[in-house]
Coordinates of C-alpha atoms (C1' of nucleotides) in Angstrom, one line a residue:
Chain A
X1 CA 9.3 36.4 21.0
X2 CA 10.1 39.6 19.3
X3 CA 8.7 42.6 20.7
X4 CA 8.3 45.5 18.5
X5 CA 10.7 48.4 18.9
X6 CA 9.2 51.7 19.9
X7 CA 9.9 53.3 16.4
X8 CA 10.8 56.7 17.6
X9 CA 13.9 55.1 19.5
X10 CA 15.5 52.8 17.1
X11 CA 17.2 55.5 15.7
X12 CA 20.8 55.7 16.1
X13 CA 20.4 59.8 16.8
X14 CA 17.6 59.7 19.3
X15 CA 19.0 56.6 21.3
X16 CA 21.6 58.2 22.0
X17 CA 19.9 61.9 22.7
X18 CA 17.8 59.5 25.0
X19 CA 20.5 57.9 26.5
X20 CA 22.7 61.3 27.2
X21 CA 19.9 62.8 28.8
X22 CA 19.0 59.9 31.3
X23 CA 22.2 60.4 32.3
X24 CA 22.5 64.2 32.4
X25 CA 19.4 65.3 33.3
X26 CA 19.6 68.4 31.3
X27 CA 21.7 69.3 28.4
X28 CA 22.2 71.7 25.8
X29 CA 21.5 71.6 21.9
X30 CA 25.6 72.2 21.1
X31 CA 25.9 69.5 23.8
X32 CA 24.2 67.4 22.1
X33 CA 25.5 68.2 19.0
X34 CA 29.2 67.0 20.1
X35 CA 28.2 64.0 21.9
X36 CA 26.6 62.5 19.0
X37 CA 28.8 64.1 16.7
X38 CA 25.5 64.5 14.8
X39 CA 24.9 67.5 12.3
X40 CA 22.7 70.1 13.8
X41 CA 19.9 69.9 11.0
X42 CA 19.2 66.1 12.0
X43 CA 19.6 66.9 15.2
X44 CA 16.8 69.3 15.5
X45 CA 14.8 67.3 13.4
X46 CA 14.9 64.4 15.7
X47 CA 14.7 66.8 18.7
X48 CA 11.6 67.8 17.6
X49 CA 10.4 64.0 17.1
X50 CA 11.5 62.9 20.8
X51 CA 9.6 66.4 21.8
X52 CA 6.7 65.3 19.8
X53 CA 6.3 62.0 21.2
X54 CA 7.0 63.5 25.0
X55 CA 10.2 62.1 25.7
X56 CA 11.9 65.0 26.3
X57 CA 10.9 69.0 27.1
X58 CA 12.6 71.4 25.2
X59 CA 12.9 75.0 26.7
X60 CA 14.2 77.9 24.3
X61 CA 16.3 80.2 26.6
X62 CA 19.1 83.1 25.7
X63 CA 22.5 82.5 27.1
X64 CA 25.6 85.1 26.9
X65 CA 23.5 86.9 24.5
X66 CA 23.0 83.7 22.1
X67 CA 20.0 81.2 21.9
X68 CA 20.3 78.3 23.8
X69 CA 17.9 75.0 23.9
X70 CA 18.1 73.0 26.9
X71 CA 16.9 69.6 27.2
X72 CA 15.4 67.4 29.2
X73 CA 14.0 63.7 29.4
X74 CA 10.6 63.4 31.0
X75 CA 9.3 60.5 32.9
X76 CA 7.4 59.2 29.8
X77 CA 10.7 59.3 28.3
X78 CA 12.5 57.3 31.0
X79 CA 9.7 54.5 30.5
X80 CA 9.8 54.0 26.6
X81 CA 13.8 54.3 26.8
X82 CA 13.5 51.1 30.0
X83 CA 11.0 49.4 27.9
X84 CA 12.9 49.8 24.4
X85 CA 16.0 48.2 26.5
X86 CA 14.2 45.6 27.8
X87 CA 12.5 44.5 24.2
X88 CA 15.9 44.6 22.9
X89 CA 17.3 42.0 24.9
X90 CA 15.2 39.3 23.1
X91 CA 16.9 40.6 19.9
X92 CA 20.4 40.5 21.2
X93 CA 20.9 37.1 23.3
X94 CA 20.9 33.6 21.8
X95 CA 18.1 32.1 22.0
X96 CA 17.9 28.4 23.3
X97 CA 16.0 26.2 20.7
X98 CA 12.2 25.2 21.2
Chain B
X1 CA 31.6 57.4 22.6
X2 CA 28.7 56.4 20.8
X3 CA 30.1 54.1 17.7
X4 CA 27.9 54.1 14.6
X5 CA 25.8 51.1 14.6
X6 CA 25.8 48.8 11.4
X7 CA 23.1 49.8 9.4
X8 CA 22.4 46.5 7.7
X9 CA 21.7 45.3 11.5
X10 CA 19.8 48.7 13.0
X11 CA 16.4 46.9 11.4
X12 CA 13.8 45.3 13.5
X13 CA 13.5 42.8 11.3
X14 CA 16.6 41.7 10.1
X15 CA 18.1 42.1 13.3
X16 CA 15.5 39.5 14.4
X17 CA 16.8 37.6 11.7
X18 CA 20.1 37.5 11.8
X19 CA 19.4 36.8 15.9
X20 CA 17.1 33.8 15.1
X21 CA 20.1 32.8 12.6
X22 CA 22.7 32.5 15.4
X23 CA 20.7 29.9 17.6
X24 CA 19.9 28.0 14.7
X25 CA 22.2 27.9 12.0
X26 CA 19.5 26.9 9.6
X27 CA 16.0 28.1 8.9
X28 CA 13.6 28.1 6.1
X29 CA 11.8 31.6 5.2
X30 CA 8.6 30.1 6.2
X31 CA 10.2 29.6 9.8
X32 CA 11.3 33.0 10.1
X33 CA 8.0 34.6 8.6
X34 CA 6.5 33.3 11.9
X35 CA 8.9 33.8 14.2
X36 CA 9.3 37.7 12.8
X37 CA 5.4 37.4 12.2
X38 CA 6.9 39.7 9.1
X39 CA 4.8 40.2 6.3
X40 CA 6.5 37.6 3.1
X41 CA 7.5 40.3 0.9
X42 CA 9.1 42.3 3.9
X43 CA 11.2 39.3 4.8
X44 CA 12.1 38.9 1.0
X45 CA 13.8 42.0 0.8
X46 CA 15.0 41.5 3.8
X47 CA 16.6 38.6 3.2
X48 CA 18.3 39.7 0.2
X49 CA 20.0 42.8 1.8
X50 CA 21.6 40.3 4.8
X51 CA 22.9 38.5 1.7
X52 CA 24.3 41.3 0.1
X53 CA 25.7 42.4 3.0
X54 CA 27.1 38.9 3.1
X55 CA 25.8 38.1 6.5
X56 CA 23.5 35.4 5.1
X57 CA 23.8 32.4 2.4
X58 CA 20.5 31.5 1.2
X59 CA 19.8 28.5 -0.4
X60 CA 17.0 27.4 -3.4
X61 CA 15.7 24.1 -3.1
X62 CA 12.6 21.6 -3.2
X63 CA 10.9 20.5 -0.4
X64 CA 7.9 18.1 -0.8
X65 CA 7.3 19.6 -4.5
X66 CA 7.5 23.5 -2.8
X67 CA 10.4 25.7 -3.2
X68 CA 12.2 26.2 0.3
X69 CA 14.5 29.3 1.0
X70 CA 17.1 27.9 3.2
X71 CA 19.0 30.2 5.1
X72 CA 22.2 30.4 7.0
X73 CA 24.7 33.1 8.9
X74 CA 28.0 33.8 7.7
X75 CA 31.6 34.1 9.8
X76 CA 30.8 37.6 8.7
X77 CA 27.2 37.8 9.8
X78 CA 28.0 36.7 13.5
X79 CA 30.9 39.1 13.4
X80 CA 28.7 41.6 12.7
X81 CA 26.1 40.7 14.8
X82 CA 28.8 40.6 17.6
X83 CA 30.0 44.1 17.2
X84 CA 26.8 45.5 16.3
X85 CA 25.6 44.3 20.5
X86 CA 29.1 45.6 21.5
X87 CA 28.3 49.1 20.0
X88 CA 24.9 49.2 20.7
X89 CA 25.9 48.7 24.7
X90 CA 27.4 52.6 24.8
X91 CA 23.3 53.4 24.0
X92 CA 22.0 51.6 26.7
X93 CA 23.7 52.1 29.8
X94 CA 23.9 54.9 32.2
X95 CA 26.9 56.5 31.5
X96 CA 29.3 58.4 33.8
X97 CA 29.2 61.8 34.1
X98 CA 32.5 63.2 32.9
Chain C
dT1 C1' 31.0 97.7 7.9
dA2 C1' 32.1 93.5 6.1
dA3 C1' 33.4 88.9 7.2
dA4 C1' 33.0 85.1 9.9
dC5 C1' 30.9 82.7 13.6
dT6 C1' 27.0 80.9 16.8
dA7 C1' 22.9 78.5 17.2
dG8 C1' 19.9 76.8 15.4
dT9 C1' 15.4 75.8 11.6
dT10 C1' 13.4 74.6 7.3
dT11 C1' 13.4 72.2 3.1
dA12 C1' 14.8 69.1 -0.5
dT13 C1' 16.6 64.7 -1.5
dA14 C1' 18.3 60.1 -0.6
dA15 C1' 17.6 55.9 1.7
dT16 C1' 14.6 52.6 4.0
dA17 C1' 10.8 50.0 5.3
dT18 C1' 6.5 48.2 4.2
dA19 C1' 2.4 46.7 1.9
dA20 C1' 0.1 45.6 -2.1
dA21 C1' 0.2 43.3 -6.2
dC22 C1' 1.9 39.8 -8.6
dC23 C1' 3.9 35.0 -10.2
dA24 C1' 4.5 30.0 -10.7
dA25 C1' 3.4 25.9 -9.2
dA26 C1' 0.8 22.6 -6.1
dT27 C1' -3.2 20.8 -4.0
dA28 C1' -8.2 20.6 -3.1
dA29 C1' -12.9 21.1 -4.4
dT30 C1' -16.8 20.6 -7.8
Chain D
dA1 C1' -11.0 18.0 -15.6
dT2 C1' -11.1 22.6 -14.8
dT3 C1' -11.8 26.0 -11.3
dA4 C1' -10.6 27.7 -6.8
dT5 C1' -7.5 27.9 -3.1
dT6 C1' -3.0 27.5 -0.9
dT7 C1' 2.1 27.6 -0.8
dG8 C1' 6.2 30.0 -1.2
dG9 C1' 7.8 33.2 -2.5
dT10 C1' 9.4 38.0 -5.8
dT11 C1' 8.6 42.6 -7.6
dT12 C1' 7.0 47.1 -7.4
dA13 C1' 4.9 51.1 -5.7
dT14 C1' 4.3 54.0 -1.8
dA15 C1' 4.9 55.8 2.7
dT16 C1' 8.2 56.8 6.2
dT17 C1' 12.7 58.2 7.8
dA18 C1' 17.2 60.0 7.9
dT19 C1' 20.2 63.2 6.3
dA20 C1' 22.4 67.0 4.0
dA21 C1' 22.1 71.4 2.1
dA22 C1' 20.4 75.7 2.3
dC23 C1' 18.6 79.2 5.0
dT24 C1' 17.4 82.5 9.2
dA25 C1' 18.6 85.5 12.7
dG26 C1' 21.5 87.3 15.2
dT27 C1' 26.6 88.2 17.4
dT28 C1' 31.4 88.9 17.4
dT29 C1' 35.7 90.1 15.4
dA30 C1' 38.8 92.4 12.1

DNA sequence: TAAACTAGTTTATAATATAAACCAAATAAT
DNA sequence: ATTATTTGGTTTATATTATAAACTAGTTTA
């Protein structure tokens, strides 16, 4: 009935890193940052977890002088963030009683 | 854009049980152990934090000599519940790029 | 050249989830 | 009848996670 959520996306920060980047494609850390309103410790903290678990690709760049990171989602991520969605719904929809 | 989700509700488990909750307005802990398949203590501290949050009553009876834990949603708790899926939606859908 | 800002990372701490251990009573087995 | 096992939980200790604070390394501005 209940499907277990893949741990490293029920996390409000990284859903929604996950979610930006299926739509974006690519985006930057300070993109990031402002879309999720998130501080940029936690944020590269959980960067590094979605990284880790090969969600996303991370490439470390210069740009007008200052770092930059750039992110993307990878096709593995694209699968666990469809699959996380789909086990959700069981969680969010009334059941009917059996 | 992306609303903070409701922290109380952001948990597999009590998400589960605050879903199961809303179908049937009534369950006993041993009924939600199996449904959850959540370990007892889990689901004990668990329990208690819906209540504190006020999202759950819980009830102490006897049953056929055994103590039953009889629990039920709140106003509250579906409220919650409902704006929790309402928030969560911005997480899981495409979104336009802007 | 000192102060303030950019773009992050690392580390310490607080919060959370979970499992293991425990408790009280009931029932079953010897 | 007393020992073992099961029921229905709670409490507590530990592992995991999230978060903020502090730090790094450099750039820009005054």
């Amino acid at each position: 009935m209940f499907k277990d959520l893949d741990v490293i996306l029920h996390s409000q920060l990284r859903l929604a890193v996950v979610s930006l980047l299926i739509s974006v494609k690519e985006a930057e850390f300070t993109y990031l940052k402002e879309q999720t309103k998130a501080t940029a410790g936690n944020l590269s903290v959980q960067l590094q977890k979605l990284k880790e678990a090969g969600y996303i690709d991370i490439e470390k760049k210069f740009k007008d002088n200052y770092p930059q990171t750039m992110c993307r989602i990878t096709p593995k991520g694209i699968r666990a963030f469809e699959e996380y969605v789909e086990n959700l719904k069981a969680y969010l929809t009334v059941k009917p009683k059996n």
